[in-house]
Each structure stands twice: as structure tokens, then as C-alpha cells.
Amino acid sequence: MEADLITEADTAELQSSRAMESIAMNGGLGPESYAQNSSYQESGLAPALAMIEEAIAADMEYMTAHFPAFTSGEPFRIADLGCSVGSNTFVVVGGIIDTILSNLEQYYSPGDSPEFQVFFNDTASNDFNTLVRSPRWQVARYFAAAVPGTFHGRLFPTSSLHFVHSSYAIQWLSRVPAAVVDEKSQAWNKGKIMFLGARAEVLEAFRGQFAMDMDSFLRARAEEVVPGGLMALVFPFSGAHRLSIDHPPPPLILLLLHLLESALSDMVAMGRVEEYEMDCFNLNFYLPTMEEFKALVSRNGSFSIEKMQPLTSSFQMAFDARALSAIVRAFTEWAISTHFGSEIGEEIFDRHCQKIEESSHLVRSCNGLRQELFLLLKRRPT
């Protein structure tokens, strides 16, 4: 489905569907938790935060003149969408607030700066208990609130947010496209768990679902963000409409997911997993191209693109098969356990670790390959 063919009916169907799927990263603080295995995501935040700080500094004069937070004593409201449970969300929120405060010195006397209210959002399955028990939550310089719910729909009152951030989250779809798990469909993704290297019909199904989801996401944010408010998004993207394992080599994370798919296939061949159960399982994520995302923002019409730039990072993972597998486990185990049952968890990730060892030459060649996009949007005047 092309982005410009999405109808009002499509969006209404998405919002009302009972098939909406929730995902969750591994909670807690244990060795398999997302909190302990999100260094890959953390490494992409430093260049993104630098661009966020630059954008805030450039926009401070407008903010102080037009936002009620600076003219009538209302709090400055920030939302982090898809916050998960680790420390990354606190790093970004703290950076945003620090930048605002440092740029306010020419406008306010010490002690007269506005109050801040921060909303930490993720799906209802997120481990909010771990999040709110964090020492960073307890000593925060802002009023904090957890907001469970999908960001594919409305979460906040009209014109209530001044700054929205989301990193490594919007690539997750609201649900797996129905066609890819329908054996009667041309888009049936038999024997695979994602779009990487899939047939054109499969890719189109994922692409159409992403377009619907982002249409809903942008509509919701257009209602919630004040005119002139900013939204910073960081997400993995595709440099081509069809990624493959060989040409060009995929980013490290996609290669690791391909090896997870291979491990599952081996378990099917051994009779440890039913073939049909694998055929009915797909990870609900998609990587758009820059052109796709531009088209979706343009179609929505409520935001201007202030900056769109690929992120550069020299981050490389040390070759440790167990640690690399743990990164993937932290964000896939919930979906795998929900579909196949928790009893296969240890075996599948042991096999995944073995696959990484066996493919060490390929993993090393993809190490350091990143493909993530920083996007800064501004809410147009109503």
C-alpha cells in the first residue's frame, strides 16, 4: 500500500481494531533485561541529543515568546514515547531539560525558570515498576508520570505537549500485517520471521502496515503538540526498498535477527518447533526508507521537517556471541515466548548464540554498520 493511498477508513480501522498488538522489552534488571542490554541503542543517542540541543537553542526565542510555559507559569511538558525501562530515557529527558535551562539564562533570573512535566510512555506490557523505582526517577528535577498505552493513537490532551521524543520505537508496528501469516495470501511469509530478504508481496504488506501506523501516529501527535512544538525521532531506516542478507550487507542488528530466524528454522527441522507455528510468527517491525517517511509527513501536513539526517556512530560491539545474542533477546523474547511458549526460550537463544559463533566472520564484517535516522519535526501553526 502506497503512503498516499491511505484513507480515513484505513486509519479508523487501525484505531478500532482489537488485533492491536502490544510488545514489551524484557523487564527488570537481570542479565537478560533490556536495561542491561541496550548499549547499542544508547550509542546512537549521543549524536541525536547533540542535534536536539542545537534545535532547542535555535528555537528558544520563539518558545519564550509563544509557549504558555514561559509566559503564564504553565509547566513545559515533554513526552518520551516508547521509553522502555532502561536509563536511556532519563539521559535524553535530562539532556532536553538541561539545554532549555542553559538557554534560558538570558531570559530568566536564577530560580524563575519554568517547571517541567515529563510523561514516560510505553505499551501497557512495559515494566513500569522497574522504571519508576529507578533512582533517576526518584531524584528527578521534574514532575514525572508513567503513561501506558500505544503511541499509535491519542495519549494526551489537545495542544498539551511542547516537546516529543522517541528513539528506537516507531519501527515497531501496531501489529503483524494479517497477510504475511495467511497461507492463502500471496504475502504469506512462510519460513521467515521478518521482512529481511522477503518477497516483494511480503515487503509491501509490511510497508502498508507501517504507512497506516505512521498516519495514525502523526495524526495523534498533531492533536497533542502545541503549534511550534518540536518532535525528535530516532529510528533505524532502510537505504533501499528491499534489504537482503548479501547485497548490501545489512546493519548488525538485522544480521543478528536473521541468525535468530535461522536458529528457529533449525528447531523446526529437529521437530522442536512446529513448522506451522513458525510460519505464523513474524516480528512486527519495519524499516522505512527516507523517501517513504518524507511522503508520510508530507501527506499528514501538520509538521514541517526541520532536519533529517542519518546518524553517524563509531560504536562497535566486541565480538562476544553471548552478549550479542542478549541484545536481541532483550527485545524479542517477549514476542517469542508469547507465541511459542516460554519453555523454548533458553534453547532458542542458546542456538542463536551458536549461530553467531558459526557466522563470526560475517558478524565481524557487519559490526559497526548502523543505519539510523534523526528526524526533527515542528508542529505547523493551526
Coordinates of C-alpha atoms in Angstrom, one line a residue, residues 161-308:
L161 CA 2.9 18.9 24.7
H162 CA 5.8 21.2 23.9
F163 CA 8.4 18.6 23.1
V164 CA 8.1 14.9 22.0
H165 CA 10.9 12.5 21.8
S166 CA 11.0 8.8 20.6
S167 CA 14.0 6.7 19.9
Y168 CA 14.2 3.1 18.6
A169 CA 10.5 2.7 18.9
I170 CA 8.5 3.8 15.9
Q171 CA 9.9 0.9 13.8
W172 CA 7.6 -1.4 15.9
L173 CA 4.3 -1.9 14.1
S174 CA 1.0 -1.9 15.9
R175 CA 0.5 -5.5 14.7
V176 CA 1.9 -8.0 12.3
P177 CA 0.3 -7.5 8.8
A178 CA -2.5 -10.1 8.5
A179 CA -1.5 -11.1 5.0
V180 CA 2.0 -12.3 6.0
V181 CA 0.6 -15.0 8.3
D182 CA -2.2 -16.1 6.0
E183 CA -1.3 -19.1 4.0
K184 CA -3.9 -18.2 1.3
S185 CA -2.2 -14.8 0.7
Q186 CA 0.5 -14.1 -1.8
A187 CA 2.2 -12.2 1.0
W188 CA 2.4 -15.3 3.2
N189 CA 5.9 -15.1 4.8
K190 CA 6.4 -18.9 5.1
G191 CA 9.5 -20.0 6.9
K192 CA 10.6 -16.4 7.8
I193 CA 10.0 -14.1 10.8
M194 CA 10.6 -10.7 9.3
F195 CA 10.8 -8.7 6.1
L196 CA 14.6 -9.0 5.5
G197 CA 15.1 -10.8 2.2
A198 CA 11.4 -11.5 1.8
R199 CA 9.4 -11.5 -1.4
A200 CA 8.0 -8.2 -2.8
E201 CA 4.5 -9.1 -1.7
V202 CA 5.6 -9.6 1.9
L203 CA 7.6 -6.3 1.9
E204 CA 4.6 -4.5 0.5
A205 CA 2.4 -5.8 3.3
F206 CA 4.9 -4.6 6.0
R207 CA 5.2 -1.3 4.1
G208 CA 1.5 -0.8 4.1
Q209 CA 1.1 -1.5 7.8
F210 CA 3.9 0.9 8.6
A211 CA 2.2 3.6 6.5
M212 CA -1.1 3.1 8.3
D213 CA 0.6 3.1 11.7
M214 CA 2.6 6.3 11.0
D215 CA -0.5 8.0 9.6
S216 CA -2.2 7.3 12.9
F217 CA 0.9 8.3 14.9
L218 CA 1.2 11.7 13.1
R219 CA -2.5 12.4 13.4
A220 CA -2.4 11.8 17.1
R221 CA 0.7 13.9 17.7
A222 CA -0.7 16.7 15.5
E223 CA -3.6 17.0 18.0
E224 CA -1.3 16.8 21.1
V225 CA 1.6 19.0 20.2
V226 CA 1.3 22.8 20.6
P227 CA 1.8 24.9 17.4
G228 CA 5.6 25.5 17.1
G229 CA 6.3 22.4 19.3
L230 CA 9.1 20.1 18.4
M231 CA 9.2 16.3 17.9
A232 CA 12.5 14.5 17.6
L233 CA 12.5 10.9 16.3
V234 CA 15.4 8.4 16.1
F235 CA 14.8 5.1 14.3
P236 CA 16.5 2.6 12.1
F237 CA 15.8 3.0 8.4
S238 CA 16.4 1.3 5.2
G239 CA 18.7 2.7 2.5
A240 CA 16.8 0.6 -0.1
H241 CA 13.3 -0.7 -0.6
R242 CA 14.4 -4.2 -0.3
L243 CA 17.2 -5.3 2.1
S244 CA 18.9 -8.6 1.6
I245 CA 21.5 -10.5 3.6
D246 CA 24.2 -10.1 0.9
H247 CA 23.7 -7.0 -1.2
P248 CA 24.4 -4.7 0.6
P249 CA 25.4 -6.3 3.9
P250 CA 22.7 -5.5 6.5
P251 CA 23.3 -3.5 9.7
L252 CA 24.5 -5.6 12.6
I253 CA 21.1 -5.8 14.3
L254 CA 19.4 -7.1 11.2
L255 CA 22.0 -9.7 10.7
L256 CA 21.6 -10.9 14.3
L257 CA 17.8 -11.2 13.7
H258 CA 18.5 -13.2 10.5
L259 CA 20.5 -15.6 12.6
L260 CA 17.7 -15.8 15.1
E261 CA 15.4 -16.8 12.2
S262 CA 18.0 -19.4 11.2
A263 CA 18.0 -20.8 14.7
L264 CA 14.2 -21.2 14.7
S265 CA 14.4 -22.9 11.3
D266 CA 16.8 -25.5 12.8
M267 CA 14.4 -26.1 15.6
V268 CA 11.6 -26.7 13.1
A269 CA 13.8 -29.2 11.2
M270 CA 14.6 -31.0 14.5
G271 CA 10.9 -31.2 15.5
R272 CA 11.4 -28.9 18.5
V273 CA 9.0 -26.3 16.9
E274 CA 6.0 -27.0 14.7
E275 CA 6.6 -25.8 11.2
Y276 CA 3.2 -24.1 11.0
E277 CA 3.9 -22.3 14.3
M278 CA 7.0 -20.7 12.7
D279 CA 5.1 -19.9 9.5
C280 CA 2.5 -18.0 11.7
F281 CA 5.2 -16.0 13.5
N282 CA 6.6 -12.7 12.4
L283 CA 8.2 -9.8 14.3
N284 CA 6.1 -6.7 13.9
F285 CA 8.7 -4.2 12.8
Y286 CA 9.6 -2.5 9.6
L287 CA 12.4 -0.1 8.5
P288 CA 11.1 2.6 6.1
T289 CA 13.2 4.4 3.6
M290 CA 13.8 8.2 4.0
E291 CA 11.6 8.8 0.9
E292 CA 8.7 6.8 2.5
F293 CA 8.9 8.7 5.7
K294 CA 9.1 12.1 3.9
A295 CA 5.9 11.2 2.0
L296 CA 4.1 10.3 5.1
V297 CA 5.0 13.5 6.9
S298 CA 4.0 15.5 3.7
R299 CA 0.7 13.7 3.4
N300 CA -0.1 14.5 7.1
G301 CA 0.7 18.1 6.5
S302 CA 0.7 19.1 10.2
F303 CA 4.5 19.1 10.6
S304 CA 7.4 20.6 8.8
I305 CA 10.7 18.7 8.5
E306 CA 13.3 20.8 10.2
K307 CA 16.1 18.3 10.0
M308 CA 16.5 14.8 8.5

